[in-house]
Coordinates of C-alpha atoms and ligand atoms in Angstrom, one line a residue:
X121 CA 0.0 0.0 0.0
X122 CA 1.2 3.5 -0.8
X123 CA 2.5 5.5 2.2
X124 CA 1.6 9.1 2.5
X125 CA 4.5 11.5 1.8
X126 CA 3.2 14.0 4.4
X127 CA 6.1 14.5 6.9
X128 CA 5.1 13.5 10.4
X129 CA 8.5 13.5 12.1
X130 CA 7.9 15.6 15.1
X131 CA 4.5 15.4 16.8
X132 CA 4.4 17.6 20.0
X133 CA 1.9 17.1 22.8
X134 CA 0.7 20.5 23.9
X135 CA -1.4 20.7 27.1
X136 CA -4.7 22.4 26.1
X137 CA -4.8 24.0 29.5
X138 CA -1.7 26.1 28.7
X139 CA -2.5 29.0 26.4
X140 CA 1.2 30.1 26.3
X141 CA 2.3 26.6 25.1
X142 CA -0.4 26.6 22.4
X143 CA 0.7 30.0 21.3
X144 CA 4.3 28.9 21.3
X145 CA 3.5 25.9 19.1
X146 CA 2.6 28.3 16.3
X147 CA 6.3 29.2 15.8
X148 CA 7.9 25.7 16.5
X149 CA 9.3 23.6 13.5
X150 CA 6.9 20.7 14.2
X151 CA 5.0 18.6 11.7
X152 CA 2.1 18.0 13.9
X153 CA 0.5 19.0 17.2
X154 CA -1.5 17.0 19.7
X155 CA -3.6 19.4 21.7
X156 CA -4.0 17.3 24.8
X157 CA -7.2 17.3 27.0
X158 CA -6.3 13.9 28.6
X159 CA -3.3 13.1 30.7
X160 CA -1.6 16.5 30.5
X161 CA -4.7 18.2 32.0
X162 CA -5.7 17.9 35.7
X163 CA -9.2 16.8 36.5
X164 CA -10.3 20.2 37.8
X165 CA -9.0 22.0 34.7
X166 CA -10.7 19.8 32.1
X167 CA -13.7 22.1 31.4
X168 CA -11.6 25.3 31.1
X169 CA -9.0 23.5 28.9
X170 CA -11.7 22.3 26.4
X171 CA -13.2 25.8 26.1
X172 CA -9.8 27.4 25.7
X173 CA -8.9 24.8 23.0
X174 CA -12.2 25.3 21.1
X175 CA -11.4 29.1 20.9
X176 CA -7.8 28.4 20.0
X177 CA -8.6 26.1 17.1
X178 CA -11.2 28.5 15.8
X179 CA -8.7 31.3 15.8
X180 CA -6.2 29.1 13.9
X181 CA -2.6 30.3 13.1
X182 CA -0.9 26.9 13.1
X183 CA 0.0 26.9 9.4
X184 CA 0.9 23.6 7.8
X185 CA 1.2 21.7 11.1
X186 CA -1.3 18.8 11.3
X187 CA -3.6 19.5 14.2
X188 CA -4.8 16.6 16.3
X189 CA -6.9 16.8 19.4
X190 CA -6.6 14.2 22.1
X191 CA -9.9 14.0 23.9
X192 CA -10.6 12.0 27.1
X193 CA -12.0 8.5 26.6
X194 CA -15.7 8.0 26.5
X195 CA -15.5 5.9 29.6
X196 CA -14.6 9.0 31.6
X197 CA -16.9 11.8 32.6
X198 CA -15.2 14.2 30.2
X199 CA -15.0 12.5 26.8
X200 CA -18.5 13.3 25.4
X201 CA -18.2 17.0 26.6
X202 CA -14.7 17.3 25.0
X203 CA -16.0 16.2 21.6
X204 CA -19.1 18.4 21.8
X205 CA -17.0 21.5 22.8
X206 CA -14.5 21.2 20.0
X207 CA -16.7 20.0 17.2
X208 CA -17.7 23.5 16.0
X209 CA -14.0 24.2 15.5
X210 CA -14.0 21.5 12.8
X211 CA -11.0 19.6 14.2
X212 CA -8.8 18.0 11.5
X213 CA -8.4 14.9 13.7
X214 CA -9.4 13.4 17.0
X215 CA -6.9 11.2 18.9
X216 CA -8.8 8.6 21.0
X217 CA -6.9 7.3 24.0
X218 CA -6.7 3.7 25.2
X219 CA -8.4 2.2 22.1
X220 CA -9.1 -1.5 22.8
X221 CA -11.0 -2.5 19.6
X222 CA -12.5 -1.4 16.4
X223 CA -15.8 -0.8 18.2
X224 CA -14.2 2.1 20.1
X225 CA -13.4 3.8 16.8
X226 CA -16.7 2.9 15.2
X227 CA -18.5 4.6 18.1
X228 CA -16.4 7.8 17.7
X229 CA -16.9 7.7 13.9
X230 CA -20.7 7.5 14.4
X231 CA -20.6 10.6 16.6
X232 CA -18.4 12.5 13.9
X233 CA -20.9 11.4 11.3
X234 CA -23.7 13.0 13.2
X235 CA -22.7 16.6 12.6
X236 CA -21.6 18.3 9.4
X237 CA -18.9 20.2 11.4
X238 CA -16.9 17.0 11.7
X239 CA -17.6 15.5 8.3
X240 CA -13.9 15.7 7.3
X241 CA -12.5 14.9 10.8
X242 CA -10.0 11.9 10.8
X243 CA -9.4 9.5 13.7
X244 CA -6.1 8.6 15.3
X245 CA -5.8 5.9 17.9
X246 CA -3.6 5.7 21.0
X247 CA -2.2 2.2 20.9
X248 CA -1.4 1.7 24.6
X249 CA -3.3 -1.2 26.0
X250 CA -2.6 -5.0 25.7
X251 CA -6.1 -5.5 24.2
X252 CA -5.6 -2.7 21.7
X253 CA -2.2 -4.1 20.6
X254 CA -3.7 -7.5 20.0
X255 CA -6.6 -5.9 18.0
X256 CA -4.3 -3.5 16.0
X257 CA -5.3 -5.0 12.6
X258 CA -9.0 -4.4 13.1
X259 CA -8.5 -1.0 14.7
X260 CA -6.3 0.1 11.7
X261 CA -9.1 -1.0 9.3
X262 CA -11.9 0.9 11.1
X263 CA -13.6 4.0 9.6
X264 CA -11.8 7.4 9.4
X265 CA -8.6 6.0 10.7
X266 CA -5.5 8.1 9.7
X267 CA -2.8 7.0 12.2
X268 CA -1.6 5.3 15.3
X269 CA 0.2 7.0 18.2
X270 CA 2.0 4.6 20.5
X271 CA 1.5 5.2 24.2
X272 CA 4.6 3.6 25.5
X273 CA 4.1 4.9 29.1
X274 CA 0.7 3.3 29.5
X275 CA 1.8 0.2 27.6
X276 CA 4.8 -0.3 29.9
X277 CA 2.6 0.1 32.9
X278 CA 0.0 -2.5 31.7
X279 CA 2.6 -5.0 30.4
X280 CA 4.7 -4.6 33.5
X281 CA 7.7 -4.3 31.2
X282 CA 10.7 -2.3 32.3
X283 CA 12.5 -1.7 29.1
X284 CA 11.8 -0.6 25.6
X285 CA 13.3 -3.9 24.4
X286 CA 10.5 -5.7 26.1
X287 CA 7.9 -3.7 24.1
X288 CA 9.4 -4.4 20.6
X289 CA 6.7 -7.0 19.8
X290 CA 3.9 -4.5 20.6
X291 CA 5.6 -1.7 18.5
X292 CA 6.0 -4.0 15.5
X293 CA 2.4 -5.3 15.7
X294 CA 1.3 -1.6 15.5
X295 CA 3.6 -0.9 12.6
X296 CA 2.4 -4.1 10.7
X297 CA -1.3 -3.1 11.2
X298 CA -0.7 0.5 10.3
X299 CA 1.2 -0.3 7.1
X300 CA -1.3 -2.9 6.1
X301 CA -3.8 0.0 5.9
X302 CA -1.5 2.8 4.7
X303 CA -1.7 4.7 8.0
X304 CA 0.8 6.9 9.6
X305 CA 2.5 5.4 12.7
X306 CA 4.2 7.6 15.3
X307 CA 6.4 6.3 18.1
X308 CA 5.9 6.9 21.9
X309 CA 7.5 9.7 23.9
X310 CA 11.0 9.8 25.4
X311 CA 10.4 10.9 29.0
X312 CA 13.9 12.3 29.9
X313 CA 13.4 15.5 27.8
X314 CA 16.8 16.9 28.8
X315 CA 18.7 13.7 27.6
X316 CA 19.5 14.5 24.0
X317 CA 21.8 11.6 23.3
X318 CA 19.2 9.1 24.7
X319 CA 16.5 10.7 22.6
X320 CA 18.7 10.5 19.5
X321 CA 19.3 6.8 20.0
X322 CA 15.6 6.1 20.5
X323 CA 14.7 8.2 17.4
X324 CA 17.2 6.2 15.3
X325 CA 15.8 2.9 16.5
X326 CA 12.2 4.1 15.9
X327 CA 13.1 5.3 12.4
X328 CA 14.8 2.0 11.6
X329 CA 11.7 0.1 12.8
X330 CA 9.7 2.2 10.3
X331 CA 8.0 4.8 12.3
X332 CA 7.1 8.0 10.5
X333 CA 8.0 10.1 13.5
X334 CA 8.0 10.4 17.3
X335 CA 5.7 12.0 19.8
X336 CA 7.4 14.7 21.9
X337 CA 6.8 16.4 25.2
X338 CA 9.1 19.4 25.1
X339 CA 10.3 21.8 22.4
X340 CA 13.9 20.8 23.3
X341 CA 13.2 17.5 21.6
X342 CA 12.2 18.9 18.2
X343 CA 15.6 19.3 16.4
X344 CA 17.0 15.9 17.1
X345 CA 13.7 14.2 16.1
X346 CA 13.3 16.2 12.8
X347 CA 16.9 15.3 11.9
X348 CA 16.5 11.6 12.7
X349 CA 13.3 11.1 10.8
X350 CA 14.2 13.2 7.7
X351 CA 16.0 11.5 4.8
X352 CA 19.7 12.2 5.1
X353 CA 21.7 13.9 2.3
X354 CA 23.3 10.5 1.6
X355 CA 19.9 8.8 1.3
X356 CA 18.6 11.6 -1.0
X357 CA 21.7 11.2 -3.2
X358 CA 21.3 7.4 -3.2
X359 CA 17.6 7.6 -4.1
X360 CA 18.4 10.0 -7.1
X361 CA 21.1 7.7 -8.3
X362 CA 18.9 4.6 -8.0
X363 CA 16.1 6.2 -10.0
X364 CA 18.6 7.4 -12.8
X365 CA 20.3 3.9 -12.9
X366 CA 16.9 2.1 -13.1
X367 CA 15.7 4.4 -15.9
X368 CA 18.9 3.8 -17.8
X369 CA 18.5 0.0 -17.3
X370 CA 14.9 0.1 -18.5
X371 CA 15.9 2.1 -21.6
X372 CA 18.3 -0.8 -22.4
X373 CA 15.4 -3.3 -21.9
X374 CA 16.6 -4.5 -18.6
X375 CA 14.6 -4.7 -15.4
X376 CA 17.4 -4.5 -12.8
X377 CA 20.1 -1.9 -12.2
X378 CA 23.2 -2.0 -9.9
X379 CA 24.1 0.9 -7.7
X380 CA 27.0 0.8 -5.2
X381 CA 27.2 -2.9 -5.7
X382 CA 23.6 -3.5 -4.9
X383 CA 20.7 -4.4 -7.1
X384 CA 17.9 -1.9 -7.8
X385 CA 14.6 -3.3 -8.8
X386 CA 11.2 -1.6 -9.3
X387 CA 10.4 -1.8 -5.5
X388 CA 13.6 0.0 -4.6
X389 CA 12.6 2.7 -7.1
X390 CA 9.3 3.1 -5.3
X391 CA 11.1 3.5 -2.0
X392 CA 13.5 6.0 -3.6
X393 CA 10.6 8.1 -4.9
X394 CA 8.9 8.1 -1.5
X395 CA 12.2 9.3 0.1
X396 CA 12.4 12.2 -2.5
X397 CA 8.8 13.1 -2.0
X398 CA 9.3 13.3 1.8
X399 CA 12.5 15.3 1.3
X400 CA 10.6 17.7 -1.0
X401 CA 7.6 18.0 1.4
X402 CA 10.1 18.8 4.3
X403 CA 12.0 21.4 2.2
X404 CA 8.6 23.0 1.3
X405 CA 7.4 23.1 4.9
X406 CA 10.8 24.6 6.0
X407 CA 10.5 27.3 3.3
X408 CA 7.1 28.2 4.6
Ligands
COA102 N1 4.4 22.6 24.0 C1 4.6 23.9 23.7 N2 5.5 24.6 24.5 C2 6.1 24.0 25.5 C3 5.9 22.7 25.8 C4 5.0 21.9 25.0 N3 4.8 20.6 25.3 N4 6.6 22.4 26.9 C5 7.2 23.5 27.3 N5 6.9 24.5 26.4 C6 7.4 25.9 26.4 C7 7.1 26.6 27.7 O1 5.9 27.2 27.7 C8 8.2 27.6 27.7 O2 7.9 28.6 26.9 P1 8.2 30.2 27.2 O3 9.7 30.2 27.5 O4 7.8 31.0 26.0 O5 7.4 30.4 28.5 C9 9.4 26.9 27.0 O6 8.8 25.9 26.2 C10 10.4 26.2 28.0 O7 9.7 25.4 28.8 P2 10.3 24.8 30.2 O8 10.3 25.9 31.3 O9 11.6 24.2 29.9 O10 9.3 23.7 30.6 P3 8.1 23.8 31.5 O11 8.5 23.7 33.0 O12 7.2 24.9 31.2 O13 7.3 22.4 31.2 C11 6.7 20.2 31.0 C12 7.8 21.1 31.3 C13 7.2 18.7 30.9 C14 5.7 20.2 32.1 C15 6.0 20.5 29.7 O14 7.0 20.4 28.7 C16 4.8 19.7 29.3 O15 3.7 20.0 29.8 N6 4.9 18.8 28.3 C17 3.8 18.1 27.7 C18 3.3 17.0 28.7 C19 2.2 16.3 28.0 O16 1.6 16.7 27.2 N7 2.0 15.0 28.5 C20 1.0 14.2 28.0 C21 1.5 13.3 26.9 S1 2.9 12.3 27.4
MG103 MG1 -1.8 7.2 27.7

């Protein structure tokens, strides 16, 4: 399935209770924002946060950044009111926490279907419960789905796992399910937001697994993440040479080329084209 070329390297959680942080996000070099009404907002601040967020989204000013709203779950006292409050602002996407099955997505999709304001609103799923991970394939195939965000903190808690290594199966099940449906798939947060080397290592691992990007908690994490998930100069150069060599081979009536001692077939050319498309999209967003 064709992957989207929209860059989604850096996805910053911004607490919807913090006007100053939301304002700051307008000037940060991030590909997407998750306006959070769930865990980043205390219980007694939920109502004020959802009203502030509704106004903030209506006012706009976030440019090309994808805007995703994480509401509270519908099994809490806040979920329904969150959705009702922000619907009039025509949110681009709703991120549903603790998704366990496709039924959770279908229920949200039915609510979005019920009002013209949310006719175009996509759904993202937090993948962070054991049930959700086991049902990843059906969740990815549910209506309106655009992407997965991995909730590694909740997942570690429920699995009782102590290391990222212990979560690799869950991460890869999510990637398999997301890719089977052509969805975006974004890695979990790195909690130690002042540890740049640790973040860089985890970004590299996430990129090598196949994630499109990483969720972030602090602006200090943006530069490292953007660099890790962008195609490098060497990758861009290789992609260009692969396409040229393959075209040359085809014009000679051959189906396979060789670049740097490695074969290049049609499928490698497809990957090379995606690399260039992502590089172009990043360059365009940086020129903005
Ligand atoms: N989004 C946008 N701006 C942010 C931000 C975020 N997530 N985190 C910090 N900032 C801003 C601050 O507002 C401050 O801006 P200012 O200098 O213009 O006032 C600047 O970045 C520096 O912030 P700093 O003082 O280093 O951090 P802090 O003490 O204000 O906040 C956290 C630290 C961890 C509380 C904060 O980063 C945060 O709330 N992160 C998100 C947590 C979250 O969403 N969790 C749920 C998902 S895991
Ligand atoms: Mg969570």
